[in-house]
XYZ file of C-alpha atoms in Angstrom:
455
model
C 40.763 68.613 46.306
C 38.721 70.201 49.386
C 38.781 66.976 51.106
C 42.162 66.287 50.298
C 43.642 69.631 52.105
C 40.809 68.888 55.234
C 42.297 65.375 55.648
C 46.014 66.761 55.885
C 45.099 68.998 57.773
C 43.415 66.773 60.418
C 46.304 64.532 60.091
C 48.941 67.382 61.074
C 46.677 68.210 63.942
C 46.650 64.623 65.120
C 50.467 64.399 64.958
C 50.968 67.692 66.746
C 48.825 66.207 69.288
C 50.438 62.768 69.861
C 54.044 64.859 70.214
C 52.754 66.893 73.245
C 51.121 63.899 75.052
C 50.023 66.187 77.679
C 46.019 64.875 77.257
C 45.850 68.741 77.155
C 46.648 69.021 81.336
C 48.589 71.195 83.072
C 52.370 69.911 83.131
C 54.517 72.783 83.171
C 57.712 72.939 81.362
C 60.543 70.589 81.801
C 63.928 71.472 81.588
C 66.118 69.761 78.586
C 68.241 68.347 81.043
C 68.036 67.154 84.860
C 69.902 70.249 87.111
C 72.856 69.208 89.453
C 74.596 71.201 91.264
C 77.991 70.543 90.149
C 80.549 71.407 93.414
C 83.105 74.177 93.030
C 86.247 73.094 92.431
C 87.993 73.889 96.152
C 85.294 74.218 97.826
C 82.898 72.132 100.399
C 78.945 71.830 100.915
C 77.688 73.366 104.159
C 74.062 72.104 104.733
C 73.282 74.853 106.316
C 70.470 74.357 109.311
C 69.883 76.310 112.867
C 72.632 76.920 115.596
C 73.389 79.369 118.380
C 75.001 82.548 117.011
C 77.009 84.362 119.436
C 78.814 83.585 122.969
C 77.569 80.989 124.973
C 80.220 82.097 127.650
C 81.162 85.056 129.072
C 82.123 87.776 126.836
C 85.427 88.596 127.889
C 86.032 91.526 125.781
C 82.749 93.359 127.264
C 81.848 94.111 123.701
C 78.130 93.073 124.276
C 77.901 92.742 120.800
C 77.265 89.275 120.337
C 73.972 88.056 122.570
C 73.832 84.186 121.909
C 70.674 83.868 119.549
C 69.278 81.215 117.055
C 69.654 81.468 113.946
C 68.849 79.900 110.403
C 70.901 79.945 106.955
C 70.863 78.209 103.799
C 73.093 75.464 102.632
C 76.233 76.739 100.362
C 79.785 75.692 99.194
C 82.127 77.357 100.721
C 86.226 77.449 99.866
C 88.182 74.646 102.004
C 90.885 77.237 102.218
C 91.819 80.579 102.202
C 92.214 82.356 98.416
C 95.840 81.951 97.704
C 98.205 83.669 96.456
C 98.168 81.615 93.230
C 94.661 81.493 92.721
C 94.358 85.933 93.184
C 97.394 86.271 90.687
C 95.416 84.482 88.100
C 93.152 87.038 88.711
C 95.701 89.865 88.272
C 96.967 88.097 85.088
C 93.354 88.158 83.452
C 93.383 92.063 84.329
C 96.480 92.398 83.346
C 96.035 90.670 79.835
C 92.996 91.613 78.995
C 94.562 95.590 79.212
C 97.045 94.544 77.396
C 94.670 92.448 74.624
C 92.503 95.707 74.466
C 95.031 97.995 73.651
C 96.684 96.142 70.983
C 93.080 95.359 69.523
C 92.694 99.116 69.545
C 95.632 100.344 67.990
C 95.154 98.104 65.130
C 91.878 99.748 64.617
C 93.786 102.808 64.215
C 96.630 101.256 61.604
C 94.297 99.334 59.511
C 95.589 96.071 60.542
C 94.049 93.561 58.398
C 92.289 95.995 56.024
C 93.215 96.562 52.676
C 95.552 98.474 53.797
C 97.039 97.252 56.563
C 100.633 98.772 56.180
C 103.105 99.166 59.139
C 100.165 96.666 60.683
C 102.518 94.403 61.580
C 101.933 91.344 65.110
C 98.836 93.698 65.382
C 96.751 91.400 63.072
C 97.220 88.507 65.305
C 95.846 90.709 68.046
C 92.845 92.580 66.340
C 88.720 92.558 67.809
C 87.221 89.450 66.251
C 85.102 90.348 63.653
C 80.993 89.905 63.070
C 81.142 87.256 61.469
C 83.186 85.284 63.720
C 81.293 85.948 66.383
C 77.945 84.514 65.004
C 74.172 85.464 63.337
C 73.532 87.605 67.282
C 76.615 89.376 67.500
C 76.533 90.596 64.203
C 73.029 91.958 64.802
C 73.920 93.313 68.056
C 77.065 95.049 66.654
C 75.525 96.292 63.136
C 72.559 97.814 65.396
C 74.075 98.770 68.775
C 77.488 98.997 68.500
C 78.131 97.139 71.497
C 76.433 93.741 73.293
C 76.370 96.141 76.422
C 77.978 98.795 77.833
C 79.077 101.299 74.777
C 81.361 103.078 77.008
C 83.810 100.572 77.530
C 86.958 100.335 76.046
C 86.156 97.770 73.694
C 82.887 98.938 72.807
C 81.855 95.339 73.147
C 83.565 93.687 71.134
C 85.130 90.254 71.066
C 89.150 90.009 72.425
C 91.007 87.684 70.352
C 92.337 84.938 73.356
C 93.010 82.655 71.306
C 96.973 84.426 70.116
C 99.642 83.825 72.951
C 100.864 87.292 74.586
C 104.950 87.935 74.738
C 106.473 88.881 77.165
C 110.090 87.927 76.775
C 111.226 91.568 75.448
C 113.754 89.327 73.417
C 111.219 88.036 71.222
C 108.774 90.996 70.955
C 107.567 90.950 67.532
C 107.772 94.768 66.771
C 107.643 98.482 66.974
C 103.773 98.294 67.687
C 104.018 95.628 69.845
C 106.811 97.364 71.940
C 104.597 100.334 72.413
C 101.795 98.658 74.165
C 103.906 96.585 76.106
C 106.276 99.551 77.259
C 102.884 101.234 78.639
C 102.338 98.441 81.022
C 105.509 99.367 82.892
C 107.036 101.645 85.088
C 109.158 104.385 83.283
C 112.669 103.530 83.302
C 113.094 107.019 85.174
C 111.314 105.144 88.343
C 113.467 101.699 87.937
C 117.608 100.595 88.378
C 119.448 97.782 87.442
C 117.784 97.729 83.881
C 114.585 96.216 85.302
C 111.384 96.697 83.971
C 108.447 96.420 86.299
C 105.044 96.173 85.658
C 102.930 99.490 86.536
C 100.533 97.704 89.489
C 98.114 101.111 89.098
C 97.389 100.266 85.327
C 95.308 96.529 86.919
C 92.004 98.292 87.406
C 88.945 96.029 87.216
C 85.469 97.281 85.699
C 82.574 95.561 86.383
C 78.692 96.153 86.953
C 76.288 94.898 89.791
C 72.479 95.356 90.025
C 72.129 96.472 93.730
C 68.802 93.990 94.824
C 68.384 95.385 98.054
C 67.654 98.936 97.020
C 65.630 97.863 94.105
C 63.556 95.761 96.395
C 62.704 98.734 98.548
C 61.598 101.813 95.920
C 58.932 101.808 93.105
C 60.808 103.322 90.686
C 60.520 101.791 87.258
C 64.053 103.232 86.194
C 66.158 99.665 86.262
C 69.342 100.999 84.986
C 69.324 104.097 88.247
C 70.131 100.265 90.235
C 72.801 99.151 88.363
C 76.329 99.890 89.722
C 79.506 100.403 88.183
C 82.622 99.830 89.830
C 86.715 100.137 88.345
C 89.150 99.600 90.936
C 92.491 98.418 91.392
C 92.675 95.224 92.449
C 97.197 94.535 92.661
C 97.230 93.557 96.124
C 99.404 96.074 98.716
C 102.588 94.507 99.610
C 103.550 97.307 101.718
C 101.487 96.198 104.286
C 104.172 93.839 105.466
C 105.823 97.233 106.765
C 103.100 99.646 107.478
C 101.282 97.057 109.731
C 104.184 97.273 111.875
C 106.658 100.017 112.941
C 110.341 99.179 113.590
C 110.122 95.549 112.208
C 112.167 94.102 109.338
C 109.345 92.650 107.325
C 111.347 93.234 104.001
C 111.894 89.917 102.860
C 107.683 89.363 103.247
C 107.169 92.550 100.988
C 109.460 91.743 98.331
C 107.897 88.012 98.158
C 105.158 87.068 99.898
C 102.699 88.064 97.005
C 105.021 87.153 93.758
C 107.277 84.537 94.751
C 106.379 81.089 94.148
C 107.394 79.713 97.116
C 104.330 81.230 98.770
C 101.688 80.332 96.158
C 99.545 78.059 99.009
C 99.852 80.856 101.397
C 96.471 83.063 101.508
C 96.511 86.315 99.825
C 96.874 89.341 102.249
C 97.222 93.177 102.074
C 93.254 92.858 99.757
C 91.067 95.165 100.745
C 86.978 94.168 101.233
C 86.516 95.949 98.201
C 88.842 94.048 95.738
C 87.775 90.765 97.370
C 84.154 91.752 96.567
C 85.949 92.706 92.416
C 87.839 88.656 93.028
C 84.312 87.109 93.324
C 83.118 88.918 90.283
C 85.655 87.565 88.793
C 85.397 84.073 89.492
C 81.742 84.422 89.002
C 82.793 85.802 85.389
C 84.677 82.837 84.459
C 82.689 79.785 85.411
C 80.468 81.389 83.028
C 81.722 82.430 80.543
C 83.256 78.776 80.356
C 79.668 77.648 80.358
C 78.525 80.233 77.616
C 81.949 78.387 75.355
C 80.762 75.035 75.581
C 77.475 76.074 74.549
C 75.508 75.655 77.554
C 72.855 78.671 76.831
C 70.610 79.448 79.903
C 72.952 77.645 82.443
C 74.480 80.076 84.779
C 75.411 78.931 88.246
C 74.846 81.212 91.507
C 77.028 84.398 92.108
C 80.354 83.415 93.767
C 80.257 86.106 96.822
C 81.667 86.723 100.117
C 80.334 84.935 103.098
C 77.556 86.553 105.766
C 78.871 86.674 109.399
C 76.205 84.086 109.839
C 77.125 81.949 107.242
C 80.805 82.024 108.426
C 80.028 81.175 112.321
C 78.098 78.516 110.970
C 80.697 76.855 108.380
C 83.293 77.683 111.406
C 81.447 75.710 114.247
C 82.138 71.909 111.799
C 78.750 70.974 113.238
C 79.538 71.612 116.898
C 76.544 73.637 118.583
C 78.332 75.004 121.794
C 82.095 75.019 120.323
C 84.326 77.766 121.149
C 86.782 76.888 118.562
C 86.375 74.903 114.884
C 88.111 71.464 116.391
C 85.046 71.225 118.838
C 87.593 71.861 122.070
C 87.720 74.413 124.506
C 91.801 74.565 124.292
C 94.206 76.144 121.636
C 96.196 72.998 121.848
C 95.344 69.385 121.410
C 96.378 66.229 124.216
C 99.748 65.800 122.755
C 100.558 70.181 123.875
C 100.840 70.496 119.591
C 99.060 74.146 118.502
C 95.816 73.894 116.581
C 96.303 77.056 114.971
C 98.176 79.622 114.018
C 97.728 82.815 116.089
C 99.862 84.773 118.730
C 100.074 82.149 122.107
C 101.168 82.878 125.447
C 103.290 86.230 125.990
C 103.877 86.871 122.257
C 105.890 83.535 120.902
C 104.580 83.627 117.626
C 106.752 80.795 116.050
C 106.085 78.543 119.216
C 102.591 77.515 117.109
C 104.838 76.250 114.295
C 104.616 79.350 112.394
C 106.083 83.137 112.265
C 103.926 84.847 109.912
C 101.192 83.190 107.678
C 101.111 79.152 106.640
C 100.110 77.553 103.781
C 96.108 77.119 103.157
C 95.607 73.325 104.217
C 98.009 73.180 107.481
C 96.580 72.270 110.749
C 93.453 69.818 110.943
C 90.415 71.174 109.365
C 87.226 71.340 110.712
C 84.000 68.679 110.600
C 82.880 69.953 107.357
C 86.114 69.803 105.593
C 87.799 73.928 106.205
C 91.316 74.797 107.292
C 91.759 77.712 109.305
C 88.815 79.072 109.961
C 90.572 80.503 113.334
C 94.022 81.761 112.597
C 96.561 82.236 109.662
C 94.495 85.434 108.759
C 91.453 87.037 109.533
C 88.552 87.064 106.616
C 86.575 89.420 105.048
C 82.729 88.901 105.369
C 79.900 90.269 103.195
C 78.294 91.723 106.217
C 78.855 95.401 107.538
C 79.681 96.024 111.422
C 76.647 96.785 113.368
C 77.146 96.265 117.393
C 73.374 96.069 117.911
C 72.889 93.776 114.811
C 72.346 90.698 116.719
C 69.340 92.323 118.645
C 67.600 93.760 115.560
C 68.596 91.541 112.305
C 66.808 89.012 111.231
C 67.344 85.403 112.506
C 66.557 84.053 108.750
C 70.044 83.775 106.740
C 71.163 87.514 108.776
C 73.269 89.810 107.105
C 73.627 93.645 107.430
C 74.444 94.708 103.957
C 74.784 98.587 104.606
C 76.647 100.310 101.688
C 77.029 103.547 103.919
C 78.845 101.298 106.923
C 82.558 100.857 105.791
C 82.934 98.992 108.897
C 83.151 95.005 107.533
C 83.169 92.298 109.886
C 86.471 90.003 109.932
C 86.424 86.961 111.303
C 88.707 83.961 112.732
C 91.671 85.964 114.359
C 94.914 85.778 112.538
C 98.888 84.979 112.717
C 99.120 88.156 114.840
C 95.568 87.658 116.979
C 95.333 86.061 120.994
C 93.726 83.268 121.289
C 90.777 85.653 122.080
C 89.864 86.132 118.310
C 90.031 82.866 117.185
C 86.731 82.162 118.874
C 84.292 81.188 116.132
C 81.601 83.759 118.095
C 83.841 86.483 118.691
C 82.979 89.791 115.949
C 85.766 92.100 114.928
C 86.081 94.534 112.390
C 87.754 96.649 109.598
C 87.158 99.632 107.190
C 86.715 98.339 103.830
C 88.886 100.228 102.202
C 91.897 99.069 104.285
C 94.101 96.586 103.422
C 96.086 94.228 105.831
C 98.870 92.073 106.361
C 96.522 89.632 108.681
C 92.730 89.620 106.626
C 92.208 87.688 103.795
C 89.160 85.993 102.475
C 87.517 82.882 101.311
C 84.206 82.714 98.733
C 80.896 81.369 98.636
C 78.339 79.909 96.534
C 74.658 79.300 97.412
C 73.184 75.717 96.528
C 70.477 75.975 94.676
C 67.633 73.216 95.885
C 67.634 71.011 99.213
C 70.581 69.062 100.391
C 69.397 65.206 100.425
């Protein structure tokens, strides 16, 4: 019998061995799949390499700010266009459902719907947190145990929404009294409407999210992880007033009323955002390639942070490949051989439709550069990651520079706008703008790094 149980037991070791194969070196371990980088929907690779940041000519604004310098970044995808107007109110929507989806998932918490008792429940069933089981073997543990698979102050507690029911929002076919109630919160009081309208209360979108702040953990010993991590709820409706505050005595009406909701401006870029909720937008979109990922059960794949783009990253993506270009088309001239506009900005004494264009134009109009972008000068101005610094260039680094100060509200915009001379549509030229401010003239466009080398 001894021999017996010594003889399986050899055998089992030799099969163990044959499935490792490794001849007992050192081989690392591989990855169940081969990674690659799958491109962004939108978006376009920059290579990334050296160039000349800064003005190569003379600096006409006597700013000083921008000594010509070399500098290196990494390769990243980068948007072709500016965010639109469609692709930020999909944004809004998920806010704005997701309140709505939480509240109704609430209150039938507080009825009982689909208890035993589950009485005056009603459409609230449909609408309830999934429960353990549903969720799987982890979230059951992490729910019987912690209450919460993160952060037990948040509305939900940390549970799962149920996405899967259609919201209504035809009041003719609103299901109930319960229902009503959570819908009628989302809206302005009738008190502050005419005409019968309802309209949705923009300063009920707020956005909560978390960020681990690298930089500060990077530079202090302490042990305490959780003193880096950063909460942030903001509102994130974009200010259509801008369109009249941005300029005094100037029927802009029309451009308030529509310009964010209407769809005949959905391929326009989003305006009157602040650096702030542009910052919240690329949470956002970071949040949803994920969690799509995390559905189709892709565990341990997570792609780089969508972000905003450094100054240096920007004036690279801008320049198309040309070293010495004062504008993304390569040209020293707003206007190509045939006298036709290459952008939209301000020309000449103030003709602002004589470029083609009064205000803002869609995303892809005009030629884009070398590396596939439209507009990088004109249409609007853009938000960078990168905070305003006029001595930056003489004391950042020249690897992948970026002046991240949290104290600085001054952000660097970049590319000039519908409004700008043809001054500020030079791809060196720096300008700038509080964060907190929004504008009729900046929007933004994301990033993503590539992970690896470019072949």
């Amino acid at each position: 019998m001894g021999n017996k149980i010594i003889v399986i037991f050899l055998l089992a070791t030799f099969i163990f061995s044959c499935k490792s194969n490794d001849r007992g070196q050192l081989k690392g371990i591989s990855a169940k799949r081969k990674f690659f980088s799958e491109k962004p929907f939108g978006t376009v690779l920059i290579p990334g390499g050296s160039f000349t940041m800064g003005k190569q000519e003379e600096d006409i604004a006597g700013s000083l700010s921008t000594p010509a310098r070399t500098v290196t970044v990494r390769p990243f995808y980068m948007d072709e266009t500016e965010i639109t107007n469609s692709e930020y109110r999909e944004f809004v929507f998920y806010v704005r459902d997701s309140i709505i989806r939480t509240r109704l998932a609430i209150l039938a918490d507080e009825v009982g719907a689909g208890g035993a008792d589950d009485a005056g429940a009603g459409s609230l069933t449909n609408y309830k947190f999934k429960d353990s089981a549903s969720g799987g073997v982890y979230y059951k543990y992490m729910m019987d145990n912690y209450g919460s698979l993160g952060d037990i102050n948040s509305p939900t507690e940390g549970r799962f929404l149920n996405w899967e029911e259609d919201l209504i929002f035809d009041t003719n076919d609103f299901p109930d009294t319960n229902y009503t109630e959570i819908m009628d919160s989302m809206y302005l009081h009738t008190t502050e409407t005419f005409d019968g309208k309802r309209i949705l209360n923009a300063n009920k979108l707020n956005y909560l999210y978390f960020t681990f702040d690298n930089e500060e953990a990077a530079r202090r010993k302490s042990s305490d992880r959780k003193s880096y991590i950063k909460s942030h709820n903001l509102n994130i409706y974009p200010d259509t007033t801008v369109w009249v505050k941005d300029f005094n005595y100037s029927y802009n009406d029309p451009m308030h009323q529509d310009y964010f909701s209407h769809q005949a401006y959905n391929d326009y870029p989003v305006v009157g955002v602040n650096w702030k909720q542009a910052k919240a937008f690329c949470n956002w979109r970071t949040k949803k390639r994920n969690d799509f990922l995390s559905g189709k059960k892709k565990q341990g794949i997570r792609e780089p942070h969508f972000r905003l783009p450094s100054e240096a990253e920007w004036e690279f993506a801008a320049r198309g490949s040309y070293e010495y270009a004062k504008y993304p088309w390569g040209g020293p001239y707003t206007f190509s051989d045939r006298g036709c506009f290459l952008a939209n900005f301000k020309p000449q004494r103030g003709d602002y439709a004589l470029d083609g264009a009064l205000y803002t134009m869609e995303g892809k109009s005009y030629n884009a550069n070398l590396y596939g972008l439209y507009n990088m000068s004109g249409n609007v101005a853009e938000w960078t990651n990168t905070a305003y610094n006029p001595t930056s260039y003489l004391i950042g680094s020249t690897m992948n520079p970026n002046v991240e100060d949290q104290a600085n509200h001054r952000k660097v915009i970049r590319g000039g706008s519908w409004k700008d001379v043809a001054y500020f549509l030079e791809v060196s030229t720096r300008d700038f703008e509080y964060g907190d401010t929004a504008r009729s003239f900046i929007g933004f466009r994301t990033v993503q790094d590539y992970p690896g080398k470019v072949n």
